[in-house]
PDB file of C-alpha atoms in Angstrom:
ATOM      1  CA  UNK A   1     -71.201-100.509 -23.868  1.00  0.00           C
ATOM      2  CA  UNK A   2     -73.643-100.763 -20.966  1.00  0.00           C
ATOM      3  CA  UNK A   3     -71.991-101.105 -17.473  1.00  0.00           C
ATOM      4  CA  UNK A   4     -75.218-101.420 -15.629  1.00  0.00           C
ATOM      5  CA  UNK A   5     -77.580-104.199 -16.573  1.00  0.00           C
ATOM      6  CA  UNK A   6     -81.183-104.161 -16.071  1.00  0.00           C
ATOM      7  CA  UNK A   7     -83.928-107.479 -17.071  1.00  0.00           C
ATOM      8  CA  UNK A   8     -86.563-107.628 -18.403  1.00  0.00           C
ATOM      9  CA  UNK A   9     -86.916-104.844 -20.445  1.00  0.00           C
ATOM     10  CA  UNK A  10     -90.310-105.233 -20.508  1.00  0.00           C
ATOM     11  CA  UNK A  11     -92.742-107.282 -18.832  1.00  0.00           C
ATOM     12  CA  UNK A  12     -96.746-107.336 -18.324  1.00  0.00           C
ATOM     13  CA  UNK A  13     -98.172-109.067 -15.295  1.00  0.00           C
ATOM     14  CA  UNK A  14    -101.681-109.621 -13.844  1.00  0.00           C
ATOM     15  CA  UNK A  15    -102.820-107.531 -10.990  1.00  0.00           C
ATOM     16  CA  UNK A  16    -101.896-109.818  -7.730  1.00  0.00           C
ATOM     17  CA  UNK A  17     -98.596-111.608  -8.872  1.00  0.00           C
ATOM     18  CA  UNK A  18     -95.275-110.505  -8.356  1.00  0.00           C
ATOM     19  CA  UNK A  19     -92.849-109.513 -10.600  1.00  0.00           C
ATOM     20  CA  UNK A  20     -88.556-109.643 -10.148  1.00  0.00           C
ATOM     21  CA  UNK A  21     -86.643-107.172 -11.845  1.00  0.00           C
ATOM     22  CA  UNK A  22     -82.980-107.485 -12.023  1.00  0.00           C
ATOM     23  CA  UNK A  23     -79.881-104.988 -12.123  1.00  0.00           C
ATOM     24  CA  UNK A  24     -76.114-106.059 -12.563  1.00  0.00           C
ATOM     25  CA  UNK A  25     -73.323-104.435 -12.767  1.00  0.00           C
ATOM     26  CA  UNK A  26     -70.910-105.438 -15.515  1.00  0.00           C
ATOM     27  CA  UNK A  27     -67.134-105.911 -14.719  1.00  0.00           C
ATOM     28  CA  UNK A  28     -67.539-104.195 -11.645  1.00  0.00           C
ATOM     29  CA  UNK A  29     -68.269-104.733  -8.049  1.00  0.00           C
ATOM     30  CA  UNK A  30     -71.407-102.362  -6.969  1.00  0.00           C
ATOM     31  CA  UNK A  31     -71.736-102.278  -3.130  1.00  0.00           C
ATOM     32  CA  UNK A  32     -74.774 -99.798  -3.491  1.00  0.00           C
ATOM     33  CA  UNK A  33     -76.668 -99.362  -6.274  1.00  0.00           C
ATOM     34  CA  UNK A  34     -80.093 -96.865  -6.651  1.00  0.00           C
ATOM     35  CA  UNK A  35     -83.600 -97.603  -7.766  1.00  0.00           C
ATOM     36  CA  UNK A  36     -85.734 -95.581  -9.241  1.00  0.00           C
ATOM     37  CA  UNK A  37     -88.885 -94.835 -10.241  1.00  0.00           C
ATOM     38  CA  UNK A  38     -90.517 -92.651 -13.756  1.00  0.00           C
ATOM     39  CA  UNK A  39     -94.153 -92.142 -13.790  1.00  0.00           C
ATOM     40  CA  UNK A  40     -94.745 -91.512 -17.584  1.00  0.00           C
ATOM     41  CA  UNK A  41     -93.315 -87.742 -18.666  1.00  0.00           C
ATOM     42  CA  UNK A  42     -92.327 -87.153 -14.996  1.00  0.00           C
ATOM     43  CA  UNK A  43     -89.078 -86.814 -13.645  1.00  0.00           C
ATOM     44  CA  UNK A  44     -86.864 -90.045 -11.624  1.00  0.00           C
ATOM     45  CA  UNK A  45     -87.866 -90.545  -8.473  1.00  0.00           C
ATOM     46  CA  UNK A  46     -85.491 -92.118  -5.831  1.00  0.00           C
ATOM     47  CA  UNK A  47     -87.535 -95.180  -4.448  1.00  0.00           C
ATOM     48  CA  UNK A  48     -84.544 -97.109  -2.361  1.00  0.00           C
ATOM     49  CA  UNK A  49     -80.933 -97.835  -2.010  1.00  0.00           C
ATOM     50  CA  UNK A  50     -79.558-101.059  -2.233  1.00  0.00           C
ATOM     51  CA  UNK A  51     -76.833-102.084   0.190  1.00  0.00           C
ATOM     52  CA  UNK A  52     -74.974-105.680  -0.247  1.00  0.00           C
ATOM     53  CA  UNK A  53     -75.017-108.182   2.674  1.00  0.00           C
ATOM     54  CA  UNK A  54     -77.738-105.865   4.494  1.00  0.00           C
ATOM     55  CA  UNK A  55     -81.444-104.385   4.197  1.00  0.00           C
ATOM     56  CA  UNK A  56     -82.249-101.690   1.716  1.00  0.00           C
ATOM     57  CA  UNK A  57     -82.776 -98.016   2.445  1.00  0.00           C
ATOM     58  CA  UNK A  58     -86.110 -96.779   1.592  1.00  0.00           C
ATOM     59  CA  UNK A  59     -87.172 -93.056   0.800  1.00  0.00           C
ATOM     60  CA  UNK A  60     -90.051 -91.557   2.605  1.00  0.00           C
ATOM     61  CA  UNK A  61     -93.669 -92.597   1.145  1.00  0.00           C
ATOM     62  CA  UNK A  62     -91.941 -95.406  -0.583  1.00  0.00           C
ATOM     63  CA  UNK A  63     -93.611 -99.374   1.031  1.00  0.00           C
ATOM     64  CA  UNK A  64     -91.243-101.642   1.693  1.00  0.00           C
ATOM     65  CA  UNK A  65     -92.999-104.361   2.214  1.00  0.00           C
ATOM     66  CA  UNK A  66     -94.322-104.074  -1.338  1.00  0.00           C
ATOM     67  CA  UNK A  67     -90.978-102.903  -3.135  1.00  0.00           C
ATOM     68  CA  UNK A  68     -88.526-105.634  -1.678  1.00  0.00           C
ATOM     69  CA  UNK A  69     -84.907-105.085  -2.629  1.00  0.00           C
ATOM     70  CA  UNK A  70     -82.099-107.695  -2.133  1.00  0.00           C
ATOM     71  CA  UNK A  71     -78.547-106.984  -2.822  1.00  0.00           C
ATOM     72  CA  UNK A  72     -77.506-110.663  -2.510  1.00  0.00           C
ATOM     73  CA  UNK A  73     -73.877-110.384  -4.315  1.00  0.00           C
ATOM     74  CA  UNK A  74     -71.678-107.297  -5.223  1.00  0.00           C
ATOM     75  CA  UNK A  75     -73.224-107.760  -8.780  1.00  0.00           C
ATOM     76  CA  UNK A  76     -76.692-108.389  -8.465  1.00  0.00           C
ATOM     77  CA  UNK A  77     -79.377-106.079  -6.417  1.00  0.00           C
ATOM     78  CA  UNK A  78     -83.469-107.193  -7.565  1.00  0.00           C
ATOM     79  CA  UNK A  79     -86.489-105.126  -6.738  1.00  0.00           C
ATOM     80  CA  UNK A  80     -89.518-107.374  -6.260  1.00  0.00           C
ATOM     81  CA  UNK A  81     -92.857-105.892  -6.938  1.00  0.00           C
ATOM     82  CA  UNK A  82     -95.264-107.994  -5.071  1.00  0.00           C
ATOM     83  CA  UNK A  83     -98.864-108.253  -5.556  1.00  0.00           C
ATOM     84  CA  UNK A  84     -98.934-105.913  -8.073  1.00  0.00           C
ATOM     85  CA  UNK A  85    -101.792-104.032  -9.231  1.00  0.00           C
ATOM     86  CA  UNK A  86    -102.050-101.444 -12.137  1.00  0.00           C
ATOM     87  CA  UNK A  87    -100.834 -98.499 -10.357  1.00  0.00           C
ATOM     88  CA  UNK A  88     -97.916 -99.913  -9.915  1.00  0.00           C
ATOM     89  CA  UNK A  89     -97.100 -99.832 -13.901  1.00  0.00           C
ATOM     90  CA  UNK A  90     -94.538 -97.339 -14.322  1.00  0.00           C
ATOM     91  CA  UNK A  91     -90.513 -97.924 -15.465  1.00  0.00           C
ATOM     92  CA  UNK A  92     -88.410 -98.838 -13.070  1.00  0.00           C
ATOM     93  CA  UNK A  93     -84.267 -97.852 -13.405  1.00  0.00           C
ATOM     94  CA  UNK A  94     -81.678 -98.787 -11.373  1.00  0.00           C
ATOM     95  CA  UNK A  95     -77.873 -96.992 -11.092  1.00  0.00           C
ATOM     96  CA  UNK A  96     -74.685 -97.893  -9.752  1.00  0.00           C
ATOM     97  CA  UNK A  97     -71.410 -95.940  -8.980  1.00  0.00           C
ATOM     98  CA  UNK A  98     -68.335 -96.862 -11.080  1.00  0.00           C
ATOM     99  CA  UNK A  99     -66.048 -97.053  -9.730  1.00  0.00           C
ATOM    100  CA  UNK A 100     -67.120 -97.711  -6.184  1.00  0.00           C
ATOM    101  CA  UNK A 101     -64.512 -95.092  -4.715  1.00  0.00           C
ATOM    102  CA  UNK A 102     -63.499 -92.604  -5.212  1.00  0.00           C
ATOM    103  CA  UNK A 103     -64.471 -89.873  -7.685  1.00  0.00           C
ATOM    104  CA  UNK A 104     -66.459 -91.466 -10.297  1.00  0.00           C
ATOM    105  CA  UNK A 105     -69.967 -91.444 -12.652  1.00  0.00           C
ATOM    106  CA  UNK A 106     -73.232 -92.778 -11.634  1.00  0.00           C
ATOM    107  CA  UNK A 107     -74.648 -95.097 -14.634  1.00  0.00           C
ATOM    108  CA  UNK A 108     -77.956 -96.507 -15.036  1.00  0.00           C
ATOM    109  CA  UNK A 109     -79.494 -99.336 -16.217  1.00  0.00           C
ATOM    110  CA  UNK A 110     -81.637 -99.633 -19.302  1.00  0.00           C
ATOM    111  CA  UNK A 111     -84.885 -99.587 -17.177  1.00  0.00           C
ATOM    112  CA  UNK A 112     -87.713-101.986 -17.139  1.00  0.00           C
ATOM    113  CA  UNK A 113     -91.306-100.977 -18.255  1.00  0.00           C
ATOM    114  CA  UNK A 114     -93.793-102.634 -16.185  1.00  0.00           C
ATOM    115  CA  UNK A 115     -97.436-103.177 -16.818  1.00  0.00           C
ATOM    116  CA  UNK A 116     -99.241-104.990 -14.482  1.00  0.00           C
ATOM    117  CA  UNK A 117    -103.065-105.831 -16.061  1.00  0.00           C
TER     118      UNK A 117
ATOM    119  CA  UNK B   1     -81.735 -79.975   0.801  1.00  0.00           C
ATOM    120  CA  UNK B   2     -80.850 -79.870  -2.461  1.00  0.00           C
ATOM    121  CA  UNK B   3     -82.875 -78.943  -5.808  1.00  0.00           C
ATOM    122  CA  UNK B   4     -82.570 -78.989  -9.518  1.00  0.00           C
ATOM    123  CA  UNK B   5     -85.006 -76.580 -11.751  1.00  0.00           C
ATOM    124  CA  UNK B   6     -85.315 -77.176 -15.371  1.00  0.00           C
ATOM    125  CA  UNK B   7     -87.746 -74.823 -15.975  1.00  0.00           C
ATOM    126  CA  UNK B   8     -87.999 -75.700 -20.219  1.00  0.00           C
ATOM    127  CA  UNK B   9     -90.874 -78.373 -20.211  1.00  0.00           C
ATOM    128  CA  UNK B  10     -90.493 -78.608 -23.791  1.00  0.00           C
ATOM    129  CA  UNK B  11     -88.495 -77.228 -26.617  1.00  0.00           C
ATOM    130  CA  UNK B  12     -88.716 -77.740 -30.109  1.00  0.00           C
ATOM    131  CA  UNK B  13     -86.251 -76.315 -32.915  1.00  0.00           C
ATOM    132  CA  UNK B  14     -85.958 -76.491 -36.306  1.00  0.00           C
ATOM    133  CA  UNK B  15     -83.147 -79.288 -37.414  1.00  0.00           C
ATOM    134  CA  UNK B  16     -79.489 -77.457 -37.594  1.00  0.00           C
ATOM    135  CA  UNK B  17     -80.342 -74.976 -34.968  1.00  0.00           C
ATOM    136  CA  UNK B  18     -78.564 -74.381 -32.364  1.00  0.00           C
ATOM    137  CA  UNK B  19     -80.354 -75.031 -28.550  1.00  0.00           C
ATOM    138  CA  UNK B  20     -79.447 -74.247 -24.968  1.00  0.00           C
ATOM    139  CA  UNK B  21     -80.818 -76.364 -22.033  1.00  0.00           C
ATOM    140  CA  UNK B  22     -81.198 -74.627 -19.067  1.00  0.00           C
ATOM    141  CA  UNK B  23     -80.321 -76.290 -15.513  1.00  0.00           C
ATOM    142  CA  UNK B  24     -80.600 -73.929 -11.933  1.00  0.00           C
ATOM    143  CA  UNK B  25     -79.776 -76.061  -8.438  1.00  0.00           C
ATOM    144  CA  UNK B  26     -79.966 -75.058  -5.208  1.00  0.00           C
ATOM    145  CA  UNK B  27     -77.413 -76.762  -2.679  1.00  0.00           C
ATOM    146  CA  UNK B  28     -75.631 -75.899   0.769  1.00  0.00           C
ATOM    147  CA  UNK B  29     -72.711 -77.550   0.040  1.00  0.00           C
ATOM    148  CA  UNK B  30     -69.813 -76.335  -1.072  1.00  0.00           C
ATOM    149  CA  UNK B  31     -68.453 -79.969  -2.740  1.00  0.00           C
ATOM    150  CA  UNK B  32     -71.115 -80.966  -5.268  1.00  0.00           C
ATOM    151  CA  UNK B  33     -71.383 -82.769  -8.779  1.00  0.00           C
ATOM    152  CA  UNK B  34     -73.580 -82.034 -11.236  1.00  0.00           C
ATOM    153  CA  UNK B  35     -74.509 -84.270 -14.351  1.00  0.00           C
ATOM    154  CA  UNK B  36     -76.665 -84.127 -17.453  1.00  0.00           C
ATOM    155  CA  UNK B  37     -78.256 -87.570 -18.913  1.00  0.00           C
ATOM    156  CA  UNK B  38     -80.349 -88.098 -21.912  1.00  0.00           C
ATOM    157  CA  UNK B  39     -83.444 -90.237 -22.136  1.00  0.00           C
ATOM    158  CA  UNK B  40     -84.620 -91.000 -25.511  1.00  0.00           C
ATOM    159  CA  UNK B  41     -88.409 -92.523 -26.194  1.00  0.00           C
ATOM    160  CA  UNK B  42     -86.516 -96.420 -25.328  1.00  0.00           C
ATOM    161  CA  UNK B  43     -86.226 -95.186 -21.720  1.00  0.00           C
ATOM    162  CA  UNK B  44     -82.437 -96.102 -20.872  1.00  0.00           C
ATOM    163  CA  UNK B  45     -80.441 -93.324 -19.134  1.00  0.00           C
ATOM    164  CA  UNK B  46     -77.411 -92.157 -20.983  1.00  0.00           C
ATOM    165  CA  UNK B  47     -74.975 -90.339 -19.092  1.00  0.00           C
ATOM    166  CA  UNK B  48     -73.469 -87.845 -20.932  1.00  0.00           C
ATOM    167  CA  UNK B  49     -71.306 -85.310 -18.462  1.00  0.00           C
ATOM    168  CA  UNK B  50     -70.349 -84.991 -15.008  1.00  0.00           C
ATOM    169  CA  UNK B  51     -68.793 -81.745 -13.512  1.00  0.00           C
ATOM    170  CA  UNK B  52     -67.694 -81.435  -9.969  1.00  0.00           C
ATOM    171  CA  UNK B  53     -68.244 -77.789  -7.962  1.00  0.00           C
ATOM    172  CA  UNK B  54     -64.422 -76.743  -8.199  1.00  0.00           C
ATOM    173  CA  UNK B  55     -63.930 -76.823 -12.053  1.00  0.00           C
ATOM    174  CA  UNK B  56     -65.918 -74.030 -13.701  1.00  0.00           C
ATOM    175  CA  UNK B  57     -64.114 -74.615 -16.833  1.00  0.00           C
ATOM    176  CA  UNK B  58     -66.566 -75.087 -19.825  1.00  0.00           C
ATOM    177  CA  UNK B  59     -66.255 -78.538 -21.638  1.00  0.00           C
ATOM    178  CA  UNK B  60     -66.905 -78.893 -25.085  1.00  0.00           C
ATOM    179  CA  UNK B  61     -67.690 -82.395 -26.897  1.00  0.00           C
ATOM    180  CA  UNK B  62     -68.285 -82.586 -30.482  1.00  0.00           C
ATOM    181  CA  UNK B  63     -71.558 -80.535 -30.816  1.00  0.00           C
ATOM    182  CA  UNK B  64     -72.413 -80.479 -27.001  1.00  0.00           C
ATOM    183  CA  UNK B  65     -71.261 -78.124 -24.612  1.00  0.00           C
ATOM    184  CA  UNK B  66     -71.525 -77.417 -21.289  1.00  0.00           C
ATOM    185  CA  UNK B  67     -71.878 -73.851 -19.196  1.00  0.00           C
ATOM    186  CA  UNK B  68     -70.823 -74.159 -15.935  1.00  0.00           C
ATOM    187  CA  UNK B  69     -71.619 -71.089 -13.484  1.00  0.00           C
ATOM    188  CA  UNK B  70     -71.410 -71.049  -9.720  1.00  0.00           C
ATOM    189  CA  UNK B  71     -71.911 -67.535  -9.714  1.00  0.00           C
ATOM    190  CA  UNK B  72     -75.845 -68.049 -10.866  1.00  0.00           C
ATOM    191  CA  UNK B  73     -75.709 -71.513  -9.922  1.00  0.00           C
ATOM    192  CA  UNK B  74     -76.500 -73.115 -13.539  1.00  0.00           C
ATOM    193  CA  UNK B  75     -75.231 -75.436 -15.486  1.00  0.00           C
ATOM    194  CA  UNK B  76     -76.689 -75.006 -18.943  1.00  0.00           C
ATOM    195  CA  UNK B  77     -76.421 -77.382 -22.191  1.00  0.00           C
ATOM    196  CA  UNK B  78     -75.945 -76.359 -25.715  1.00  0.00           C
ATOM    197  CA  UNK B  79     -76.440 -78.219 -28.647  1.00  0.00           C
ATOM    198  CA  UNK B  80     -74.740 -76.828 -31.737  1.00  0.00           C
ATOM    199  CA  UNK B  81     -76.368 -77.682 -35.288  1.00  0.00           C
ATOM    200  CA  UNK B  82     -79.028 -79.777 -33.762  1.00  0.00           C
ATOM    201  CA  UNK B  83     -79.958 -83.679 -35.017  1.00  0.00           C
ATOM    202  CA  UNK B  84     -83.343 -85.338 -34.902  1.00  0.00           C
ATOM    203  CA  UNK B  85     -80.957 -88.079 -32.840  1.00  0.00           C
ATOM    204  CA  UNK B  86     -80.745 -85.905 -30.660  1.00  0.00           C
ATOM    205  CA  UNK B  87     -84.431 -85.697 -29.653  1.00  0.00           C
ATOM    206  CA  UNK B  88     -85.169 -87.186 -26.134  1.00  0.00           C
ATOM    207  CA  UNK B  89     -85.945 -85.900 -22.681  1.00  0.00           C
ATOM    208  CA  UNK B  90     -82.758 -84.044 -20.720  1.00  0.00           C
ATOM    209  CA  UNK B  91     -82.625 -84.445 -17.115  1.00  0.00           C
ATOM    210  CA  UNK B  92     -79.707 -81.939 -14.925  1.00  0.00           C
ATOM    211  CA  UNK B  93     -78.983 -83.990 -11.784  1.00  0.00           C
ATOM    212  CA  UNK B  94     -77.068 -82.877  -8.496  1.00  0.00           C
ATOM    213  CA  UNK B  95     -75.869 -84.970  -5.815  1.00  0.00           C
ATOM    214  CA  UNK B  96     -73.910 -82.173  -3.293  1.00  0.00           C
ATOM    215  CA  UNK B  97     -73.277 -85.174  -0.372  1.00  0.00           C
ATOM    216  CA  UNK B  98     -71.236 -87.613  -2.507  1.00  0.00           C
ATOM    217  CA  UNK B  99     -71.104 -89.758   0.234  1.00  0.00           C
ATOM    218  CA  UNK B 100     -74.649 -89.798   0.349  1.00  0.00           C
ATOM    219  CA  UNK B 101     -74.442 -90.803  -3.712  1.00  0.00           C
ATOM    220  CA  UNK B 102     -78.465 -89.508  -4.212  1.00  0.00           C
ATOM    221  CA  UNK B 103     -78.873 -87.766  -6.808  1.00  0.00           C
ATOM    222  CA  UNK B 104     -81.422 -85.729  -7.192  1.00  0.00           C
ATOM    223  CA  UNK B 105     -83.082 -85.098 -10.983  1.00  0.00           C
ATOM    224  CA  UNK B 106     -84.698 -82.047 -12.775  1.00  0.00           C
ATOM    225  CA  UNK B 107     -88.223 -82.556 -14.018  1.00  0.00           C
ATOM    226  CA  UNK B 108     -86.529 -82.720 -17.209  1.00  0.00           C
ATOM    227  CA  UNK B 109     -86.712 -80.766 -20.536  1.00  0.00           C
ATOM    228  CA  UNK B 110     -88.538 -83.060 -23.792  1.00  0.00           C
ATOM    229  CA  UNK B 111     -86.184 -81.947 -26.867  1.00  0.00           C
ATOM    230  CA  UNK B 112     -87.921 -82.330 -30.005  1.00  0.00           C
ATOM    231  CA  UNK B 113     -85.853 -81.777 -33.254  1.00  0.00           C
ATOM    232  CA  UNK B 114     -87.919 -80.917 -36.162  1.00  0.00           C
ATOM    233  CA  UNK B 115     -86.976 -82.137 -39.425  1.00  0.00           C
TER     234      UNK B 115
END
């Protein structure tokens, strides 16, 4: 079964709003946890890492102001996409590492398409 | 820096055939782990191995397996007697600073299992 929980699956917007997505980790505690970002037949790009109890790590290029993560418990990290407009209709995936420590497996979530009209 | 080359866009077989994925990275490091994930048309990521840099050994589950060579730095995929399941994009991922916990993704190879 799914360790990594990601909602909506789906979800269509109009251009301006903002949209929450939401990643949990199941029966785990996820300090850090990953999100990503799949343009359509193109490969996972890293967009930020989400730390618990402190701000978000952003790759280069990547706007922080308009991708805003919080990591609010050790289960819960949500990327907001605010004022959205079209190109920002991709899927969105999130990971965590279980376990926390020590050696271990990075899942992912089961991604959310977004399609802002 | 670190880099993962999948250099089969696409691939399509015949149904029962037999197909190798190929994976090259590129990393400094000499601790590193190495994973392979399948993404069918639904999207969701499903992990299916993870090999760390000091155990060469080749795994084998069911009709996957796994080639493992530091000497040419790959780490190639075989299907054996191929499913139309078992069509889906394959990405190779590396993350060589585990502490760092980024991994980085191949541009992926689109399986396509023909009937």
């Amino acid at each position: 079964g799914a360790v990594v929980s990601q909602h909506p699956s789906r979800v269509i917007c109009k251009s301006g709003t903002s949209v929450k997505i939401e990643c949990r980790s199941l029966d785990f505690q996820a300090t850090t946890m990953f999100w990503y970002r799949q343009f359509p037949k193109q490969s996972l790009m890293l967009m930020a890492t989400s730390n618990e109890g402190s701000k978000a790590t952003y790759e280069q290029g990547v706007e922080k102001d308009k991708f805003l993560i919080n990591h609010a418990s050790l289960t819960l990290s949500t990327l907001t996409v605010t004022s959205a407009h079209p190109e920002d209709s991709s899927f969105y995936i999130c990971s965590a590492r279980v376990p926390p420590t020590g050696p271990s497996t990075i899942y992912f979530g089961e991604g959310s398409w977004l399609t802002v009209v | 820096a670190q880099k993962v080359t999948q250099a089969q866009t696409e691939i399509s077989v015949v149904e029962k055939e037999d197909v190798t994925l190929d994976c090259v990275y590129e990393t400094r490091d000499t601790t590193y782990y190495l994973f392979w994930y399948k993404q069918p048309p639904s999207g969701e990521l499903v992990f299916l191995i993870r090999r760390n840099s000091f155990d060469e050994q080749n795994e084998i589950s069911g009709r996957y397996s796994w080639n493992f060579q530091k000497s040419t730095s790959s780490f190639n995929f075989t299907i054996t007697a191929s499913q139309v399941v078992d069509s889906a994009v394959y990405f190779c991922a590396l993350i060589s600073n585990f502490g760092n916990e980024k991994l980085t993704f191949g541009t992926g190879t689109r399986l396509t299992i023909i009937p």
